[in-house]
PDB file of C-alpha atoms in Angstrom:
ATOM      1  CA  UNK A   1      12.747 -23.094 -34.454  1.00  0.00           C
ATOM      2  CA  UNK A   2       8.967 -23.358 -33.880  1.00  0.00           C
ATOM      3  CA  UNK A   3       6.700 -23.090 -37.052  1.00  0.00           C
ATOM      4  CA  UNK A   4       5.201 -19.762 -35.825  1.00  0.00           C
ATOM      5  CA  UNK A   5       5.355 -17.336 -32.492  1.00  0.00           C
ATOM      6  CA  UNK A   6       2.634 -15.483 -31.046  1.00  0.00           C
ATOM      7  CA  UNK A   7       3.280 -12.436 -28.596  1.00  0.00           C
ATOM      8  CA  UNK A   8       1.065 -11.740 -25.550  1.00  0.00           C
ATOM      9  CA  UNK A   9       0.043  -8.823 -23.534  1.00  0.00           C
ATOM     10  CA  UNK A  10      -0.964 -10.032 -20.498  1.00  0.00           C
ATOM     11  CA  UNK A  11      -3.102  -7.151 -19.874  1.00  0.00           C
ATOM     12  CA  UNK A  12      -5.491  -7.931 -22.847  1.00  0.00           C
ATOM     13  CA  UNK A  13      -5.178 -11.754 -21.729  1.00  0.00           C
ATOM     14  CA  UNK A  14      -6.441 -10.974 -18.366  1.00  0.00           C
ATOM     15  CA  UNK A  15      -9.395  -8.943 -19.623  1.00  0.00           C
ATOM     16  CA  UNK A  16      -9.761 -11.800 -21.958  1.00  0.00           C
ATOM     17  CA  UNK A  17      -9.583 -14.673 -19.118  1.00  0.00           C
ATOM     18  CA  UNK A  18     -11.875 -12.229 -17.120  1.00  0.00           C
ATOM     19  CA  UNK A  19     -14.211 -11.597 -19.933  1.00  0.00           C
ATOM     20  CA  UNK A  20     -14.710 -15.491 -20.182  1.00  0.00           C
ATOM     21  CA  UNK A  21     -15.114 -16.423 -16.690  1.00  0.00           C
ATOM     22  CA  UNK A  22     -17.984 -13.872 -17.193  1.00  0.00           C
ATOM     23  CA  UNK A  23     -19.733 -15.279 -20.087  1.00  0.00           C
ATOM     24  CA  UNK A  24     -19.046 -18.597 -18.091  1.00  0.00           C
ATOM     25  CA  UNK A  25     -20.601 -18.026 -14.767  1.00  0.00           C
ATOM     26  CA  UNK A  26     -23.976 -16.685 -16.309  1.00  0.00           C
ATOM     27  CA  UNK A  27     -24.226 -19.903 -18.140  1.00  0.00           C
ATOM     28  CA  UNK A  28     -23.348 -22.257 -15.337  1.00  0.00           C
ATOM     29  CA  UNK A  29     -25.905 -20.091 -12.922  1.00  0.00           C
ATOM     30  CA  UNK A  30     -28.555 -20.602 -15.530  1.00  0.00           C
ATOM     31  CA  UNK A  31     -27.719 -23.835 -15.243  1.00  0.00           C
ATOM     32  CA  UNK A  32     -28.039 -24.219 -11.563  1.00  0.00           C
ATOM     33  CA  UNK A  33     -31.462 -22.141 -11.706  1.00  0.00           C
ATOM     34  CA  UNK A  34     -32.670 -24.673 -13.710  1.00  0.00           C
ATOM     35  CA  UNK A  35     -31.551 -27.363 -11.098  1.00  0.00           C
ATOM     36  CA  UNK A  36     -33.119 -25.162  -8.354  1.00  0.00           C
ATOM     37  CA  UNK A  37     -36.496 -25.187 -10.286  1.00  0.00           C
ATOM     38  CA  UNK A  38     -36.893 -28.888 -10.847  1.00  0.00           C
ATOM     39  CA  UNK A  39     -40.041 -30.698  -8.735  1.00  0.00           C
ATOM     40  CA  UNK A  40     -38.513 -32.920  -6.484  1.00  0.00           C
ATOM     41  CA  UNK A  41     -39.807 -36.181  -8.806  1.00  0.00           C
ATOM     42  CA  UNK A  42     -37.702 -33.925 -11.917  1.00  0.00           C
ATOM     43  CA  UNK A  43     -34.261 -34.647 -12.928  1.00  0.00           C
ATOM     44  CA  UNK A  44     -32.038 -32.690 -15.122  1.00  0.00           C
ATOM     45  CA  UNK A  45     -31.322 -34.423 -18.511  1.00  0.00           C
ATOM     46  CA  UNK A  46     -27.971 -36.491 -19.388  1.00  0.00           C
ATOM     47  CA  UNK A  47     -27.333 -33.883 -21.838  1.00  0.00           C
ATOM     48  CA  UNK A  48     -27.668 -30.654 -19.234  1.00  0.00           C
ATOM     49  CA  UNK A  49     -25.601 -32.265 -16.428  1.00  0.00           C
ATOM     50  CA  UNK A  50     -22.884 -32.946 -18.990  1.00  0.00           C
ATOM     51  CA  UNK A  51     -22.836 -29.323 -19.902  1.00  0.00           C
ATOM     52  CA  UNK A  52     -22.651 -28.422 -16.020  1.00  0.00           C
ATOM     53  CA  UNK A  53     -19.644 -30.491 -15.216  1.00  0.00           C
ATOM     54  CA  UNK A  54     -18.036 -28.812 -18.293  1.00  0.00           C
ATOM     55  CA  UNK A  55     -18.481 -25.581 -17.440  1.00  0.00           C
ATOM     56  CA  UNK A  56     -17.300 -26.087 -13.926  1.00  0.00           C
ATOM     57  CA  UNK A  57     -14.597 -27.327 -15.167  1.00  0.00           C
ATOM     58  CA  UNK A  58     -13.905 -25.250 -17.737  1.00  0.00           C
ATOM     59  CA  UNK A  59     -14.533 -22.409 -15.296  1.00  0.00           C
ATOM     60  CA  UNK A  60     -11.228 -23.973 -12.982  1.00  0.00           C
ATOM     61  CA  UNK A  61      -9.222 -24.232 -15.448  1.00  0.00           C
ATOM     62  CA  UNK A  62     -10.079 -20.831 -16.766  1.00  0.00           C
ATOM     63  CA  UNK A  63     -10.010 -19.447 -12.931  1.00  0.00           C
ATOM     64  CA  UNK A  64      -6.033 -21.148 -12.985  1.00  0.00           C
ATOM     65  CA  UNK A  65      -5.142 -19.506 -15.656  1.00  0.00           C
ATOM     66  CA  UNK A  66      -6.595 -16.055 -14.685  1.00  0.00           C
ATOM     67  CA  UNK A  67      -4.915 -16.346 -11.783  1.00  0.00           C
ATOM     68  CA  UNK A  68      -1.647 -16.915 -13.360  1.00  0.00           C
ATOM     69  CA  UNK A  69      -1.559 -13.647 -15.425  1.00  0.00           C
ATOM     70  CA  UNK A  70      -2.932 -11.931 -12.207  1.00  0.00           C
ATOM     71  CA  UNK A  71       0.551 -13.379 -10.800  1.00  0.00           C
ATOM     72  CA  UNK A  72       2.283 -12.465 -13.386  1.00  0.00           C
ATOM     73  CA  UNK A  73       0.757  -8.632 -14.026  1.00  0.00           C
ATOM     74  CA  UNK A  74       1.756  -8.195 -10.118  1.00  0.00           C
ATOM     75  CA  UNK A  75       4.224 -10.681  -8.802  1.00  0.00           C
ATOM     76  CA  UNK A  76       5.489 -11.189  -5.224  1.00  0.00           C
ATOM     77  CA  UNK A  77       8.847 -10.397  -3.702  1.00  0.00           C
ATOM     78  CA  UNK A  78      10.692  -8.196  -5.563  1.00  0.00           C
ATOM     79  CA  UNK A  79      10.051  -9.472  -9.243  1.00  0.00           C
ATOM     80  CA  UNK A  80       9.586  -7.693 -12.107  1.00  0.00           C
ATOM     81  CA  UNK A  81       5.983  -7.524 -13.667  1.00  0.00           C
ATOM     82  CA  UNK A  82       5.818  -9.716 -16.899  1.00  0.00           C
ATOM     83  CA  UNK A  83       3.790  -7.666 -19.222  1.00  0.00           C
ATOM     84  CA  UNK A  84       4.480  -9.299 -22.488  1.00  0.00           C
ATOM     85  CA  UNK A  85       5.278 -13.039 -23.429  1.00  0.00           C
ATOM     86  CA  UNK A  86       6.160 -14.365 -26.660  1.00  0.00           C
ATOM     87  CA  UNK A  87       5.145 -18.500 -27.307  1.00  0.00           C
ATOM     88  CA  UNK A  88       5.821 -20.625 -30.058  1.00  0.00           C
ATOM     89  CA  UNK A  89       4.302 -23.620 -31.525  1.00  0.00           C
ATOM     90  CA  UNK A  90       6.344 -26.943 -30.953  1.00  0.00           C
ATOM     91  CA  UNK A  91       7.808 -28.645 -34.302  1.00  0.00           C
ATOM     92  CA  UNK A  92       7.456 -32.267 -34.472  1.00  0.00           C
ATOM     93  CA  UNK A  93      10.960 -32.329 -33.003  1.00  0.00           C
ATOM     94  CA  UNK A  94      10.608 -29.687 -30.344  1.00  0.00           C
ATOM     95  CA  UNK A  95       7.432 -31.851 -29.243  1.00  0.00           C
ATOM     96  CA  UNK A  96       9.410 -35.350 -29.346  1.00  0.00           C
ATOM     97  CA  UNK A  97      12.538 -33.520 -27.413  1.00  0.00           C
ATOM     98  CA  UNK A  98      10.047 -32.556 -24.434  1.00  0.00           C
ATOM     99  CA  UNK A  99       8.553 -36.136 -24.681  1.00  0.00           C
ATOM    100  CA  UNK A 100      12.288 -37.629 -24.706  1.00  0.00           C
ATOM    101  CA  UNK A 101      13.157 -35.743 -21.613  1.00  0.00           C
ATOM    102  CA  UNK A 102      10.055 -36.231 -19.583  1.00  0.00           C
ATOM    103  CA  UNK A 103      10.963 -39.973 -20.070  1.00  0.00           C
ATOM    104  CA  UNK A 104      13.996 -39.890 -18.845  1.00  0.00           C
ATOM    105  CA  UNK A 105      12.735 -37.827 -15.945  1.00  0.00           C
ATOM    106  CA  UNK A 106      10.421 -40.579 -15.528  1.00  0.00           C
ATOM    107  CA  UNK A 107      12.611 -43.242 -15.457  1.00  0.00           C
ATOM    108  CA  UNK A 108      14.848 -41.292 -12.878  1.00  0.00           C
ATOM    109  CA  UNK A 109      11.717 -41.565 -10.615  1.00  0.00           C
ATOM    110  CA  UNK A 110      11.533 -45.336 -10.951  1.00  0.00           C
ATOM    111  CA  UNK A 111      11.400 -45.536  -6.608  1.00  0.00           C
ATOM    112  CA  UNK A 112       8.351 -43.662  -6.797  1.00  0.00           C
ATOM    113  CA  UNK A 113       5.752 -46.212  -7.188  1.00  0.00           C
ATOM    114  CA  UNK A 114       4.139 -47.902 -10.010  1.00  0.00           C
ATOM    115  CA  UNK A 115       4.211 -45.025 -12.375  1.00  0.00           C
ATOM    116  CA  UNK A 116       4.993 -41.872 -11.086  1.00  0.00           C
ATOM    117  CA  UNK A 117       2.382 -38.947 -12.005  1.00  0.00           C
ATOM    118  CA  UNK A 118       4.687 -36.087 -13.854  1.00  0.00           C
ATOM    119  CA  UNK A 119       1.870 -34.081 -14.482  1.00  0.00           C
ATOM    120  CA  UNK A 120       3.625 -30.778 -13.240  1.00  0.00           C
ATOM    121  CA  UNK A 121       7.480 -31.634 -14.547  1.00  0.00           C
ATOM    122  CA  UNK A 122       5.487 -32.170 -18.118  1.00  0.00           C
ATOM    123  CA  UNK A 123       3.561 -28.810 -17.448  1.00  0.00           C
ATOM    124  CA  UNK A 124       7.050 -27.436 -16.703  1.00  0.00           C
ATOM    125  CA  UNK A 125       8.666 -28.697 -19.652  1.00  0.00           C
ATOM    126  CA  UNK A 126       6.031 -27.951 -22.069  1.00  0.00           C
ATOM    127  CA  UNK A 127       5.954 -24.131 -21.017  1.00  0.00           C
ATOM    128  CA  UNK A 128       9.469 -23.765 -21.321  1.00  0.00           C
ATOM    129  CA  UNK A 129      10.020 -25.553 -24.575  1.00  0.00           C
ATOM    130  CA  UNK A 130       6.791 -22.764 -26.025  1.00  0.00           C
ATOM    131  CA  UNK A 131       8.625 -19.723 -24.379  1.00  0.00           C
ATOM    132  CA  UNK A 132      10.492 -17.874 -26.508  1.00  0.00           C
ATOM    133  CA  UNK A 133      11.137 -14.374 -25.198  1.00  0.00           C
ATOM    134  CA  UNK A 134       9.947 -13.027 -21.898  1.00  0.00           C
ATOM    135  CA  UNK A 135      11.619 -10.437 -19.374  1.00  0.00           C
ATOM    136  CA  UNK A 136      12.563 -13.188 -16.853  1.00  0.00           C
ATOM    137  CA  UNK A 137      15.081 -15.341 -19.592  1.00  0.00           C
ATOM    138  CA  UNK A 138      18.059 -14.406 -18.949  1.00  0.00           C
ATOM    139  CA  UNK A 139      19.825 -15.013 -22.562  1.00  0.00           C
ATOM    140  CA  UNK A 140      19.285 -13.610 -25.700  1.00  0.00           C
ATOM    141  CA  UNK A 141      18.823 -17.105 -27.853  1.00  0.00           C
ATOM    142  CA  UNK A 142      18.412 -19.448 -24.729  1.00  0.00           C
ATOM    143  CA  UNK A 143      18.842 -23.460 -25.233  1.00  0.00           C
ATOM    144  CA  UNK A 144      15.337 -25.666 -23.836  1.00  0.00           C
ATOM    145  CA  UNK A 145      17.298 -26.603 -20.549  1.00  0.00           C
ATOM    146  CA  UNK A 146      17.577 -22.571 -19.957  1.00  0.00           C
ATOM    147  CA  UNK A 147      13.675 -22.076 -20.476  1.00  0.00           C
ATOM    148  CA  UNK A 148      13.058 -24.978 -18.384  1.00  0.00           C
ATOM    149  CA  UNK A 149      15.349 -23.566 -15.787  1.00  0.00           C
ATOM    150  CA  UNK A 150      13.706 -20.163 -15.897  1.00  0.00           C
ATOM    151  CA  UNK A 151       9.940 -21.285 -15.765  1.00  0.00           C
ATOM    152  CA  UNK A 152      10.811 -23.216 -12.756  1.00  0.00           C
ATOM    153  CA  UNK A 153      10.738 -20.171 -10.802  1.00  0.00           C
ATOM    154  CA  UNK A 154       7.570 -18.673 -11.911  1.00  0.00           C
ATOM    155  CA  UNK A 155       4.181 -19.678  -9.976  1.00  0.00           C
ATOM    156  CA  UNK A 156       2.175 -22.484 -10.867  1.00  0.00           C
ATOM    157  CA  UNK A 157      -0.739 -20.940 -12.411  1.00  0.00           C
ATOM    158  CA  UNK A 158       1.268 -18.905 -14.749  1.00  0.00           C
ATOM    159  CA  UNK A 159       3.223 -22.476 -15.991  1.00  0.00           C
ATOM    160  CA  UNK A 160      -0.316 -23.447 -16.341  1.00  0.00           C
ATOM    161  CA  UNK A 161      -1.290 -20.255 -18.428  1.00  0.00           C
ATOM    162  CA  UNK A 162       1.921 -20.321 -20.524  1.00  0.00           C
ATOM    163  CA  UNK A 163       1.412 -24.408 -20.801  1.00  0.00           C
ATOM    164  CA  UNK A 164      -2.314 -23.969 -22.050  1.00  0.00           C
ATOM    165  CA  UNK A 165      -1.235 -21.202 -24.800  1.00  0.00           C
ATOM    166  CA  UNK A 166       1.271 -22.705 -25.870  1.00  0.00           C
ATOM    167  CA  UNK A 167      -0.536 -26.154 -26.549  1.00  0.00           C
ATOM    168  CA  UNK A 168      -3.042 -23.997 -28.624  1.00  0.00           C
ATOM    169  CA  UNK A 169      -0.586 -22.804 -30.605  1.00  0.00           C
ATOM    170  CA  UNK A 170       0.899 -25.977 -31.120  1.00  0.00           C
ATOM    171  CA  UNK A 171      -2.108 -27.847 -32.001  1.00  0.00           C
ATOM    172  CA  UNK A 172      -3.112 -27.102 -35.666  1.00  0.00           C
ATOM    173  CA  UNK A 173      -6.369 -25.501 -36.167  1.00  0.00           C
ATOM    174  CA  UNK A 174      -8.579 -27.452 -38.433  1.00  0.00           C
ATOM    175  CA  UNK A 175     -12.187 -26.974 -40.111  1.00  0.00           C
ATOM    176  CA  UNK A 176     -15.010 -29.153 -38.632  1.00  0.00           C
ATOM    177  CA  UNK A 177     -16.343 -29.909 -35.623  1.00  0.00           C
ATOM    178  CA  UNK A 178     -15.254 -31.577 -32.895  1.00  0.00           C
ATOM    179  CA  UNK A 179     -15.874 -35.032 -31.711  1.00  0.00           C
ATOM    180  CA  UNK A 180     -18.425 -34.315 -28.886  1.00  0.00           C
ATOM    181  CA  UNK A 181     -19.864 -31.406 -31.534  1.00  0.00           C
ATOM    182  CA  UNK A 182     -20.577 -34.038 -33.366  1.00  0.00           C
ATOM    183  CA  UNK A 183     -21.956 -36.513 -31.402  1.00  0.00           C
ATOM    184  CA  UNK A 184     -24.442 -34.006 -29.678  1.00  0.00           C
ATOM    185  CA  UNK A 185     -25.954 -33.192 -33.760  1.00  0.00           C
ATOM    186  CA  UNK A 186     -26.529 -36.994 -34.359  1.00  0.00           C
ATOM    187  CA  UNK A 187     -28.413 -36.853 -31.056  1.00  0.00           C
ATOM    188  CA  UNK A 188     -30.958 -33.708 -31.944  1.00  0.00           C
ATOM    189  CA  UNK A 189     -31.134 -35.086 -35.850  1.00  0.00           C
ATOM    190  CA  UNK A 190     -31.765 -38.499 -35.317  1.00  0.00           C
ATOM    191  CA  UNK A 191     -35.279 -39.687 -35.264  1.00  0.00           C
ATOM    192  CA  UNK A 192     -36.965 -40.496 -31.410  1.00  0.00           C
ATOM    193  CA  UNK A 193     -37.973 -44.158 -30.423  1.00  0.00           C
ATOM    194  CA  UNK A 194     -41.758 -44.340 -30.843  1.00  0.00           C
ATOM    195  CA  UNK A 195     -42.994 -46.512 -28.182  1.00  0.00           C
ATOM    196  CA  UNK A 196     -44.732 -49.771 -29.510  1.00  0.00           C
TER     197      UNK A 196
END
């Protein structure tokens, strides 16, 4: 039983996504105007290029996930659209049960080299174990092997959408900054070097 379920419209979430990738690109182009002006004997601070690389990234991961609700809003074949999605946030137990299986998974892969990369049966597992209602399960009260079974057939981006919600609803929500947050104000507050 997770500790609390969320319900999605996927409609909103794409004009969300879509609102974000917005907000996004402006800053990353302002970015990349300010790398166009520099004299060729000008760099871009430590602190700028770090905030470019983020937003790119940021911007793929958001672009993934828009994608996936796109998907899911307007599927191929002959699917149904999935307009609504309810997630849940892992228990303790939930989250070790998904850890369990992934390392058994794991050690089913054993041939696969020196340590297999189960990135995507994780992402997979993860998704399912959050889902709890959606039009494509095909049971009322389904068990996790069901979910898993029934995510499996839904395009990657949309795992990767239902894997990133549901890890933000797992993940407690706490006051305070974060670690880079507050790294970045001991940087502006603390006093400059003066040159002797």
């Amino acid at each position: 039983m997770p500790r609390y379920t969320e319900t999605y419209d996927l409609s909103e979430e794409k004009e969300r996504l879509d609102s974000e990738l917005d907000e996004l690109a402006d800053r990353t182009s302002e970015i990349e105007q300010q790398m166009d002006d520099l004299d060729d004997d000008e760099e871009l601070t430590q602190g700028q290029l770090h905030e470019y690389r983020e937003s790119v990234q940021e911007g793929n991961r958001l672009e993934q996930m828009y994608a996936g609700v796109q998907w899911a809003l307007d599927p191929d074949g002959d699917r149904e659209p999935i307009k609504e999605v309810t997630l849940g946030s892992l228990t303790a137990g939930e989250y070790a049960e998904v850890g369990d299986r992934l390392q058994a998974v794991k050690q089913g892969k054993v041939g696969w080299g020196r340590n297999p990369d189960l990135d995507n049966a994780r992402r997979n597992m993860f998704a399912g174990a959050c889902l709890q209602d959606a039009p494509f399960l095909d049971e009322e009260d389904p068990d996790l092997e069901a979910k898993i079974h029934a995510v499996t057939d839904l395009a990657p981006a949309f795992i990767h959408w239902l894997e990133e919600r549901g890890d933000e609803l797992t993940t407690p929500q706490v006051e305070g900054n974060g670690f880079r947050k507050r790294v970045e104000e001991r940087r502006t507050t603390s006093t400059p070097k003066s040159p002797t």
